[in-house]
CSV table of C-alpha atoms in Angstrom, one decimal:
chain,number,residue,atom,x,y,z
B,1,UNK,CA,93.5,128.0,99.1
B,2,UNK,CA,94.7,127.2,95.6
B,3,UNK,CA,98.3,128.7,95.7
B,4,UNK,CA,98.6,126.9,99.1
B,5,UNK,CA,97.8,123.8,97.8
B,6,UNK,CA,100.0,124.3,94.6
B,7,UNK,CA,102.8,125.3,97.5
B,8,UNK,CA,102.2,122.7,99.7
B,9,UNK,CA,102.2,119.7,96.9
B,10,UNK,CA,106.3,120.4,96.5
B,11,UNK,CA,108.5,118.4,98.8
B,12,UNK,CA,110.0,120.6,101.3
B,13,UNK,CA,113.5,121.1,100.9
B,14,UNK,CA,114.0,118.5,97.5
B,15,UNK,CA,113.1,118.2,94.3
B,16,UNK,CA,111.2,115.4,92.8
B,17,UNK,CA,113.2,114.6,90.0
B,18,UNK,CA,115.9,114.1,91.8
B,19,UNK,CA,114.1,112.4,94.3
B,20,UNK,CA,113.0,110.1,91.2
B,21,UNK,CA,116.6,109.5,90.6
B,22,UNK,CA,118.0,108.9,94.4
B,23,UNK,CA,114.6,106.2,94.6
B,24,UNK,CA,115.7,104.6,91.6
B,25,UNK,CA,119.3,104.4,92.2
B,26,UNK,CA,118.7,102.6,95.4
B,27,UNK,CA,116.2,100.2,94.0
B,28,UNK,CA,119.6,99.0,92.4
B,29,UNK,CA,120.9,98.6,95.5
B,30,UNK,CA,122.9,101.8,95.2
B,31,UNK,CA,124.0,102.3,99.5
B,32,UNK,CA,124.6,106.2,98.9
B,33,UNK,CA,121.4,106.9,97.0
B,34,UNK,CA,119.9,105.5,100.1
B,35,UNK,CA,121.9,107.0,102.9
B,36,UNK,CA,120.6,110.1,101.1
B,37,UNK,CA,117.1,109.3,101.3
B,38,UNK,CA,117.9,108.7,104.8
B,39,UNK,CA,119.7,111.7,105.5
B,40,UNK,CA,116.0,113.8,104.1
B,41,UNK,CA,113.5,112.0,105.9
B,42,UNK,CA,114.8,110.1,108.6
B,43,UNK,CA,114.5,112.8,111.4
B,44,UNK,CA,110.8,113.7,110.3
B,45,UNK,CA,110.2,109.9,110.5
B,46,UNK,CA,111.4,110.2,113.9
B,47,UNK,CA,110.1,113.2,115.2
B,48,UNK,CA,106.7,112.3,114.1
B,49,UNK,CA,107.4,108.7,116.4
B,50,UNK,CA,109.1,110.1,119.2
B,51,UNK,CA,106.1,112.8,119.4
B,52,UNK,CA,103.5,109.6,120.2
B,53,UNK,CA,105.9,107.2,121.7
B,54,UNK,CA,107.9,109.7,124.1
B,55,UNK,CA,110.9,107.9,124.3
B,56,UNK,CA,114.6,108.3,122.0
B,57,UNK,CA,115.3,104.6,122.2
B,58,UNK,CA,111.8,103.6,120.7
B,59,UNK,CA,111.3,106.3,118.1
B,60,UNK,CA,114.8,105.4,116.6
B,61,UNK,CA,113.7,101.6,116.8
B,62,UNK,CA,110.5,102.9,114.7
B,63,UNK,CA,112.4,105.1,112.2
B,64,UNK,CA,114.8,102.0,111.7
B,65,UNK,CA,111.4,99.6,111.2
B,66,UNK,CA,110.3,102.2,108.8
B,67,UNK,CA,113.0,102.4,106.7
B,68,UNK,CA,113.7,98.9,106.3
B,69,UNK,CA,110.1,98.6,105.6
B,70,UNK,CA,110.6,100.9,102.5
B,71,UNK,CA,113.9,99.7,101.7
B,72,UNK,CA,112.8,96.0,101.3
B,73,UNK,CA,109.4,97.5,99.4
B,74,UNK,CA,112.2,99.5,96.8
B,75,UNK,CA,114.5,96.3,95.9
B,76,UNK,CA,110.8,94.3,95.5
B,77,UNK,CA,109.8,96.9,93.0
B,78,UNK,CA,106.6,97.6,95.5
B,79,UNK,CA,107.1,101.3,94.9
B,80,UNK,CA,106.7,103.0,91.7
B,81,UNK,CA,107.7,106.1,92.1
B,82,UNK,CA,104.9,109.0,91.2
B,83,UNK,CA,105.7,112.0,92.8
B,84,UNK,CA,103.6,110.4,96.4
B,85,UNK,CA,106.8,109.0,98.3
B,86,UNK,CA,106.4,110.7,101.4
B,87,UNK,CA,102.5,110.0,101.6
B,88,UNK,CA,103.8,106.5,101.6
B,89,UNK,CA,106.7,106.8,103.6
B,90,UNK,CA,104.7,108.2,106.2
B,91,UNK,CA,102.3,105.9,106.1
B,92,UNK,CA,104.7,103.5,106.7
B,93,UNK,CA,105.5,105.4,109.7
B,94,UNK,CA,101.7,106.1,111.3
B,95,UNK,CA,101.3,102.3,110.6
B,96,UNK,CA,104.1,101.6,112.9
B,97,UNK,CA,103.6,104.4,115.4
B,98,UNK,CA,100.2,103.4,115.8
B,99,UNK,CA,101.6,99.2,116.5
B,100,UNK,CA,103.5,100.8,119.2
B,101,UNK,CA,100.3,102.5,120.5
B,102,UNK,CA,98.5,99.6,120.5
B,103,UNK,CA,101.5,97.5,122.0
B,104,UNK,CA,102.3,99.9,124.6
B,105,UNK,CA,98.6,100.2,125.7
B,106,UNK,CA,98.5,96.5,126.1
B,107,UNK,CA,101.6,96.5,128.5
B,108,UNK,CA,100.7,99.9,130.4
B,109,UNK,CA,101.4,98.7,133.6
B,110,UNK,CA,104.9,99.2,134.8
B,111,UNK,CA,106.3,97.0,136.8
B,112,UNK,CA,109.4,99.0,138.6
B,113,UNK,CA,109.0,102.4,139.6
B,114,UNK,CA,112.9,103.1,139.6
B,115,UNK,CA,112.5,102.7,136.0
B,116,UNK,CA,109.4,104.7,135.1
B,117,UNK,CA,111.4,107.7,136.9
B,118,UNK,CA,114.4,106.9,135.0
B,119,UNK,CA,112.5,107.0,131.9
B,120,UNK,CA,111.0,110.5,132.9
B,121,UNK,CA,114.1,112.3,133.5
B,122,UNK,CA,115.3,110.3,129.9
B,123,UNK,CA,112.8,112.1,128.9
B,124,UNK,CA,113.4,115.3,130.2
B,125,UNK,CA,116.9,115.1,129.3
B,126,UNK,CA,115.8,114.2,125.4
B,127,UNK,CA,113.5,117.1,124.8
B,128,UNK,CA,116.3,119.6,126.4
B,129,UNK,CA,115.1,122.9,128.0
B,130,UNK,CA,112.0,122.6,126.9
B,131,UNK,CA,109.6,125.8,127.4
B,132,UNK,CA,106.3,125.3,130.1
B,133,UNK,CA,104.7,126.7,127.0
B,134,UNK,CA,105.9,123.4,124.9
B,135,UNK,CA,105.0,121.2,127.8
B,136,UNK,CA,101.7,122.4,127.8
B,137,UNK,CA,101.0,121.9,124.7
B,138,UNK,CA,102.5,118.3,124.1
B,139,UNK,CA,100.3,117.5,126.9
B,140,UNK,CA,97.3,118.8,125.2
B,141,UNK,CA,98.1,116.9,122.4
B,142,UNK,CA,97.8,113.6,124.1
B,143,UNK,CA,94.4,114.8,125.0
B,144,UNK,CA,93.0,115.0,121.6
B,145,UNK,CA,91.5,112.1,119.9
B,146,UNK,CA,94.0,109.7,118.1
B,147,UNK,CA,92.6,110.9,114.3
B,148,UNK,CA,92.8,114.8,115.4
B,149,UNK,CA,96.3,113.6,116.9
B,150,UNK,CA,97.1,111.9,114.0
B,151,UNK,CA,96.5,115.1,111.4
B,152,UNK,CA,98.5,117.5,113.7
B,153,UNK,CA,101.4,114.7,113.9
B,154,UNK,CA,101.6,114.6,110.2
B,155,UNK,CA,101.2,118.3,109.3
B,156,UNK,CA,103.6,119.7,112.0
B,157,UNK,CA,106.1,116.4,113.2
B,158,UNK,CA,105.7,114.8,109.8
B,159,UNK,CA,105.8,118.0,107.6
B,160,UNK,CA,103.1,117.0,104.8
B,161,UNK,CA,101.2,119.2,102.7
B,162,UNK,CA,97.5,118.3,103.5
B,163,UNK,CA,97.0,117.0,100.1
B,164,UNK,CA,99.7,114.4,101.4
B,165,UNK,CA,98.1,114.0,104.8
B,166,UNK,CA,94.6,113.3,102.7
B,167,UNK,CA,96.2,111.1,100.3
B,168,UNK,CA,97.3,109.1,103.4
B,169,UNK,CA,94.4,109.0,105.3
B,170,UNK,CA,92.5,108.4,102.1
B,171,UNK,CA,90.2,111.6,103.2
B,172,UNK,CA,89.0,115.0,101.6
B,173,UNK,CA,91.4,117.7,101.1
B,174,UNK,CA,88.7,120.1,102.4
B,175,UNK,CA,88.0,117.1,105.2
B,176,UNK,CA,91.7,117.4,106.2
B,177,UNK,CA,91.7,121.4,106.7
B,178,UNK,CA,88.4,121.4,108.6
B,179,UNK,CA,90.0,118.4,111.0
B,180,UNK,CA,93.2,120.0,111.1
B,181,UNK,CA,91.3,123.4,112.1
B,182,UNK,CA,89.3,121.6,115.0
B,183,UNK,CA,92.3,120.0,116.4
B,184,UNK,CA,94.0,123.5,116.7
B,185,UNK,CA,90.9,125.0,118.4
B,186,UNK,CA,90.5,121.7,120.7
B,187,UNK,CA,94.1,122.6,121.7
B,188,UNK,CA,93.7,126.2,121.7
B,189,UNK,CA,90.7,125.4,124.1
B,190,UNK,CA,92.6,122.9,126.1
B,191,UNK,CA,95.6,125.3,126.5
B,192,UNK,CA,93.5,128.4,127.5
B,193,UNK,CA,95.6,130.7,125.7
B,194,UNK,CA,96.9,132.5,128.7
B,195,UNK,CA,99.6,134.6,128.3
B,196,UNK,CA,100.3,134.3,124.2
B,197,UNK,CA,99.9,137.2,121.9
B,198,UNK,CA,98.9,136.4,118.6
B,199,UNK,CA,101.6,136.1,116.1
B,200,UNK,CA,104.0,135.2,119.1
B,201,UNK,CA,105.0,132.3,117.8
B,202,UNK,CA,107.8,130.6,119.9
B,203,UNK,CA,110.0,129.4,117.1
B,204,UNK,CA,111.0,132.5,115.1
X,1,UNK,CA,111.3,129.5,111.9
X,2,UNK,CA,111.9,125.6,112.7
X,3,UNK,CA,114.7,124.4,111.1
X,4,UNK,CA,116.9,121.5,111.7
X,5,UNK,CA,120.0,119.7,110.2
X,6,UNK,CA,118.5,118.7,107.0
X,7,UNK,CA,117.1,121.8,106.5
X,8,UNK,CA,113.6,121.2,106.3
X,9,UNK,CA,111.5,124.1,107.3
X,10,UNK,CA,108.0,123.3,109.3
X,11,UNK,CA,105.1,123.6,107.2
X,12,UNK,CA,103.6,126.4,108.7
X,13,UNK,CA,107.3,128.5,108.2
X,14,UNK,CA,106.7,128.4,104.7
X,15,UNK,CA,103.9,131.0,104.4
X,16,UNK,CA,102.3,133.6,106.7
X,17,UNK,CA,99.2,132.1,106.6
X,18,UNK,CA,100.2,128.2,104.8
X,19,UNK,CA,96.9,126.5,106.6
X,20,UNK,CA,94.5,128.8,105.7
X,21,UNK,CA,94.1,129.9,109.2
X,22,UNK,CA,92.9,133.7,109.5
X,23,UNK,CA,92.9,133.0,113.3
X,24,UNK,CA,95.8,134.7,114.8
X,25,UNK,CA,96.0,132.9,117.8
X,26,UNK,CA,95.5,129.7,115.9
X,27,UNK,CA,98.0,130.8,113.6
X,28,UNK,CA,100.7,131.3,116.6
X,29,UNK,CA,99.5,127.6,118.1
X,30,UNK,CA,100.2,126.1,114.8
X,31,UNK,CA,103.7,127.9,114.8
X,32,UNK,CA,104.0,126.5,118.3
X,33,UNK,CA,103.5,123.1,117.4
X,34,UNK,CA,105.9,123.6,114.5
X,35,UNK,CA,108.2,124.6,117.3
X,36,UNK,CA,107.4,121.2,119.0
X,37,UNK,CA,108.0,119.4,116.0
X,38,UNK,CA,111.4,121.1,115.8
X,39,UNK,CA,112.1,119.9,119.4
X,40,UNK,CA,111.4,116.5,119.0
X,41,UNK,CA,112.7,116.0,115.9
X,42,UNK,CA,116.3,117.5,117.7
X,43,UNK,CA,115.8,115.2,120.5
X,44,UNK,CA,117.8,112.6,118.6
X,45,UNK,CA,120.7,111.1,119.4
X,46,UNK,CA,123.9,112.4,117.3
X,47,UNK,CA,124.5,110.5,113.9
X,48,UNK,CA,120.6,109.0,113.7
X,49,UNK,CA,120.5,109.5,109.5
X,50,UNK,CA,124.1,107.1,109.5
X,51,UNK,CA,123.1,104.4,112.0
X,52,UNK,CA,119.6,103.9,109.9
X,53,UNK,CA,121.1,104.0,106.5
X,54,UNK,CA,123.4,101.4,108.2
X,55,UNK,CA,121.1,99.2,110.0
X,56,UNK,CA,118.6,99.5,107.3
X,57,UNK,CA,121.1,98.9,103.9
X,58,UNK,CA,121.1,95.2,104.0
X,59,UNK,CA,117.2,95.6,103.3
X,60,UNK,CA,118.0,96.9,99.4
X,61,UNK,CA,119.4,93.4,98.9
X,62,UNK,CA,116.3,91.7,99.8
X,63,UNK,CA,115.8,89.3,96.8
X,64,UNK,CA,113.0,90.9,95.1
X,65,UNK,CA,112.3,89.3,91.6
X,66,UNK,CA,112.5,85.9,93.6
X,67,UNK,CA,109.6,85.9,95.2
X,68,UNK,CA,107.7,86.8,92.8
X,69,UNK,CA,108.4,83.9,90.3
X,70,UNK,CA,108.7,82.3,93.4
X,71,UNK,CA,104.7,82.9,93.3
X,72,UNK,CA,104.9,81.7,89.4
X,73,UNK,CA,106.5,78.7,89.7
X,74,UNK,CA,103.7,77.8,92.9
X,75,UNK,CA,101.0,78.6,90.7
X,76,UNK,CA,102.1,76.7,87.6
X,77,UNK,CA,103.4,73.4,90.0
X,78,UNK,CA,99.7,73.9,92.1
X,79,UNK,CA,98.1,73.0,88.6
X,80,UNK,CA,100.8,70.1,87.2
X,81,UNK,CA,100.4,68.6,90.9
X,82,UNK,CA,96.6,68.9,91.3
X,83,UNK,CA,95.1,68.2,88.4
X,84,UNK,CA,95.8,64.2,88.7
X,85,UNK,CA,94.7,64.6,92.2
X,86,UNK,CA,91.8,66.4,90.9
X,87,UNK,CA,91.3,63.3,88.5
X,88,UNK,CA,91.6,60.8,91.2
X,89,UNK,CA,89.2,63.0,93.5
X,90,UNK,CA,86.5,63.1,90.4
X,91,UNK,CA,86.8,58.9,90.2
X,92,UNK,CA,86.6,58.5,94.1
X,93,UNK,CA,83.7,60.6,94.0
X,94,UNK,CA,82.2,58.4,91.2
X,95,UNK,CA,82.8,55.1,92.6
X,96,UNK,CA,81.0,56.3,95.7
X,97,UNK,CA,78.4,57.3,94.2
X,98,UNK,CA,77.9,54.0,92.7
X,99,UNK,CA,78.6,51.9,95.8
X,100,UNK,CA,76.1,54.2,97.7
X,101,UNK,CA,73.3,53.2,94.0
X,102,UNK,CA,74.3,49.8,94.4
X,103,UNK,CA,73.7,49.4,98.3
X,104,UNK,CA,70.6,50.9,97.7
X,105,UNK,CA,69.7,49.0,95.0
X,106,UNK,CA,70.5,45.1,96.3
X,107,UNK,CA,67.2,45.6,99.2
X,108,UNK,CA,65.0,46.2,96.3
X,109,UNK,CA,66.5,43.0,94.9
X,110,UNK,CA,66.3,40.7,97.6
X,111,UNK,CA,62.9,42.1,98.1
X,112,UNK,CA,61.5,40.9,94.8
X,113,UNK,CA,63.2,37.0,95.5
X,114,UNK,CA,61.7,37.3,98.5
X,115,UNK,CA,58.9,38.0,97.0
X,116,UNK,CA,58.4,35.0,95.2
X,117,UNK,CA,55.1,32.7,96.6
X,118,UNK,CA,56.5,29.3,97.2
X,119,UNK,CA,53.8,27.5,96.4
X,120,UNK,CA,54.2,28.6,93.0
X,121,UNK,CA,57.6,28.1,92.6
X,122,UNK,CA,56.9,24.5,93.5
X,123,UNK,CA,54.9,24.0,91.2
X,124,UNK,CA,56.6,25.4,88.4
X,125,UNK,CA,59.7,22.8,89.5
X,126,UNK,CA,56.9,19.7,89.2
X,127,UNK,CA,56.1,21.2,86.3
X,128,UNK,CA,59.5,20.9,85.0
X,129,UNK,CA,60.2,17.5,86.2
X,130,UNK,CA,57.0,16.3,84.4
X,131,UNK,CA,57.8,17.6,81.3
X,132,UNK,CA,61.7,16.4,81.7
X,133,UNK,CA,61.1,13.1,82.7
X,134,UNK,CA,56.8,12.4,83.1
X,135,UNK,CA,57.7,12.1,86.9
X,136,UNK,CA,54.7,11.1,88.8
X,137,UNK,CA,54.0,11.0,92.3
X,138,UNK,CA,55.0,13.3,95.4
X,139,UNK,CA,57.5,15.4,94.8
X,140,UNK,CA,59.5,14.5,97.6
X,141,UNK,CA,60.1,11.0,95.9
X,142,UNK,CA,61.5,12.0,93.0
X,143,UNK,CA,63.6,14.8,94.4
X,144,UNK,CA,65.3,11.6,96.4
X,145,UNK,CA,65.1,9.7,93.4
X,146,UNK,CA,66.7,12.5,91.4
X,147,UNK,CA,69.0,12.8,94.1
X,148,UNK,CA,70.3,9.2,94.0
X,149,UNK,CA,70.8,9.3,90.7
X,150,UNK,CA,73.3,12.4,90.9
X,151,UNK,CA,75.2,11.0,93.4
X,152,UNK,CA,75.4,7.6,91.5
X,153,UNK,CA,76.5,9.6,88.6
X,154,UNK,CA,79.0,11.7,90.5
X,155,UNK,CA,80.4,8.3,91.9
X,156,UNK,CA,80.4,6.8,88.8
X,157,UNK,CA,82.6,9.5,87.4
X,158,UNK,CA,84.5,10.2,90.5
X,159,UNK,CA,85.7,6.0,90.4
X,160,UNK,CA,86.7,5.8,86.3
X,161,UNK,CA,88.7,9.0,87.3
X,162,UNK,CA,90.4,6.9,90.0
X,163,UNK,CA,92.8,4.3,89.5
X,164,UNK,CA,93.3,2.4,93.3
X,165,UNK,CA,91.7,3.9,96.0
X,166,UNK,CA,87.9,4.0,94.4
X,167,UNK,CA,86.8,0.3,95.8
X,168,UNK,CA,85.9,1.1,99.3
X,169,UNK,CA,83.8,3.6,98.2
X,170,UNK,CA,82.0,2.0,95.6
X,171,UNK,CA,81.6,-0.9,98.3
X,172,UNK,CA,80.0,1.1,100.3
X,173,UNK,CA,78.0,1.9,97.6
């Protein structure tokens, strides 16, 4: 569990010192440092929004909140930069996610039926052919308690290391694997498991 | 393995087992849901990462340092404006305090004149009278006695003050 930790603790895909500089440069206002730091996290900020809010238009509105959020926070000077941006970052983003929980909760009822059917064949048409398999399971998912929910989201849609996910949550590392490993057998038990082979992953 | 255009691999991609999980059939669910990651995150409309950057830009000229001595300059004023109100606060205070004493003081005051026996008080004044001018006789008398002679004397002074007008009065004197 050591060498996944010491794996897990590098950004995928970057490398902090030059993450250091692209945070830096765009606390000086520099628009290309930040179009960069755009270009490597925006679409995990929005995957990990359009996973809980289901809908293109919103998520993008929530990756847009986000990163304004930051970008404001960065020209403040309310981010120091010490190798724990995306734990923040993403933060920024369950914070948000979860106000749109809360706000679409409170205005569940919809009013038209025309458009809750357009907004379910929007949605059909966003996730493209989507698998039964994969429909399954992002049902499930919306079965499991929001803090269960909220640890898959991060690890998987979000792409943290746990030690991320528990500097964000403010929890245990060993917290975080346990809950992590209860939400996949939770799913495991919601989806019955019918018809999957182990190591049959769908995405290689 | 998960991909998508900025090349970021799921976390589960990056080792056989990355989670720890000796569960093989938990191990393919969490590739699964790396797989659903992968989907959603390509369920973006074209061009997401340029319209952000651009809607989101404006934010790095947010005037920072600003607010901050914005907060300075609040505190330092809050203490320049405040402390003569504090001042004037401290003497209200004091002055009702001292109005509340007072009022409760003037009863007590009133109640000790009132106190006073008039009998005695009478005759401490015929006691003075005696002394001042060995008045005998009622008291009554020579407060009308004294009392004449006051008004003579204020008469008397009110008519050498006067030059024309003083003779129907002292006539009717």
């Amino acid at each position: 569990m050591t060498s996944l930790a010491h794996t897990q603790d590098r950004e995928p895909g970057s490398d902090s010192d030059a993450l250091a500089g692209l945070l830096a440069a765009a606390a000086r206002g520099d628009e290309s440092a930040w179009r960069a730091i755009v270009e490597r996290y925006g679409r995990r900020v929005f995957g990990l929004a359009k996973s809980r809010c289901r809908n293109v238009d919103v998520a993008e509105e929530i990756t847009q909140s986000v990163f304004a959020t930051v970008a404001t926070k960065l020209a403040q000077g309310g981010y120091t930069e010490q190798g724990r941006f995306e734990s923040w970052l993403f933060r920024v983003a369950m914070n948000r996610v979860r106000d749109e929980a809360r706000r679409t909760k409170r205005h569940a009822a919809p009013a038209d039926p025309a458009e809750v059917l357009d907004r379910l064949q929007g949605a059909a048409l966003e996730t493209g052919p989507a698998t039964d398999r994969l429909d399954a399971l992002r049902s499930a998912m919306g079965k499991l308690t929001a803090s269960d929910r909220e640890v898959i989201e991060l690890r998987h849609h979000g792409g943290l290391s746990f030690k991320q996910i528990a500097e964000l949550l403010e929890e245990p590392f060993g917290t975080l694997l346990a809950r992590h490993h209860r939400a996949l057998r939770k799913l495991k038990e919601m989806m019955g498991d019918a018809g999957e082979e182990p190591g049959e992953g769908t995405n290689e | 393995m998960n991909t998508h255009n900025n090349g970021f691999s799921g976390p589960t991609g990056e080792q056989s087992s990355p989670d720890g999980i000796n569960d093989a059939t938990l191990l393919a669910l969490s590739r699964e849901l790396d797989a659903l990651a992968a989907a959603d995150r390509a369920g973006a409309r074209p061009g997401l990462e340029a319209r952000v950057a651009a809607a989101t830009a404006h934010s790095l000229r947010a005037p920072a340092p600003a607010l901050r001595l914005a907060g300075t300059e609040h505190a330092s004023k809050s203490v320049a404006w405040f402390t003569p109100l504090r001042v004037a606060a401290g003497l209200a205070l004091a002055v009702t305090v001292g109005a509340v004493y007072l009022a409760r003081q003037s009863p007590s005051t009133g109640g000790t004149v009132a106190a006073v026996d008039p009998a005695s008080a009478e005759q401490e004044i015929s006691e003075w009278l005696a002394i001042s001018g060995g008045v005998t006789g009622d008291l009554a008398t020579q407060i009308s006695r004294l009392d004449a002679e006051t008004s003579s004397l204020t008469d008397n002074f009110l008519g050498a003050s006067s030059t024309t007008d003083s003779s129907t009065e002292e006539g009717s004197l």
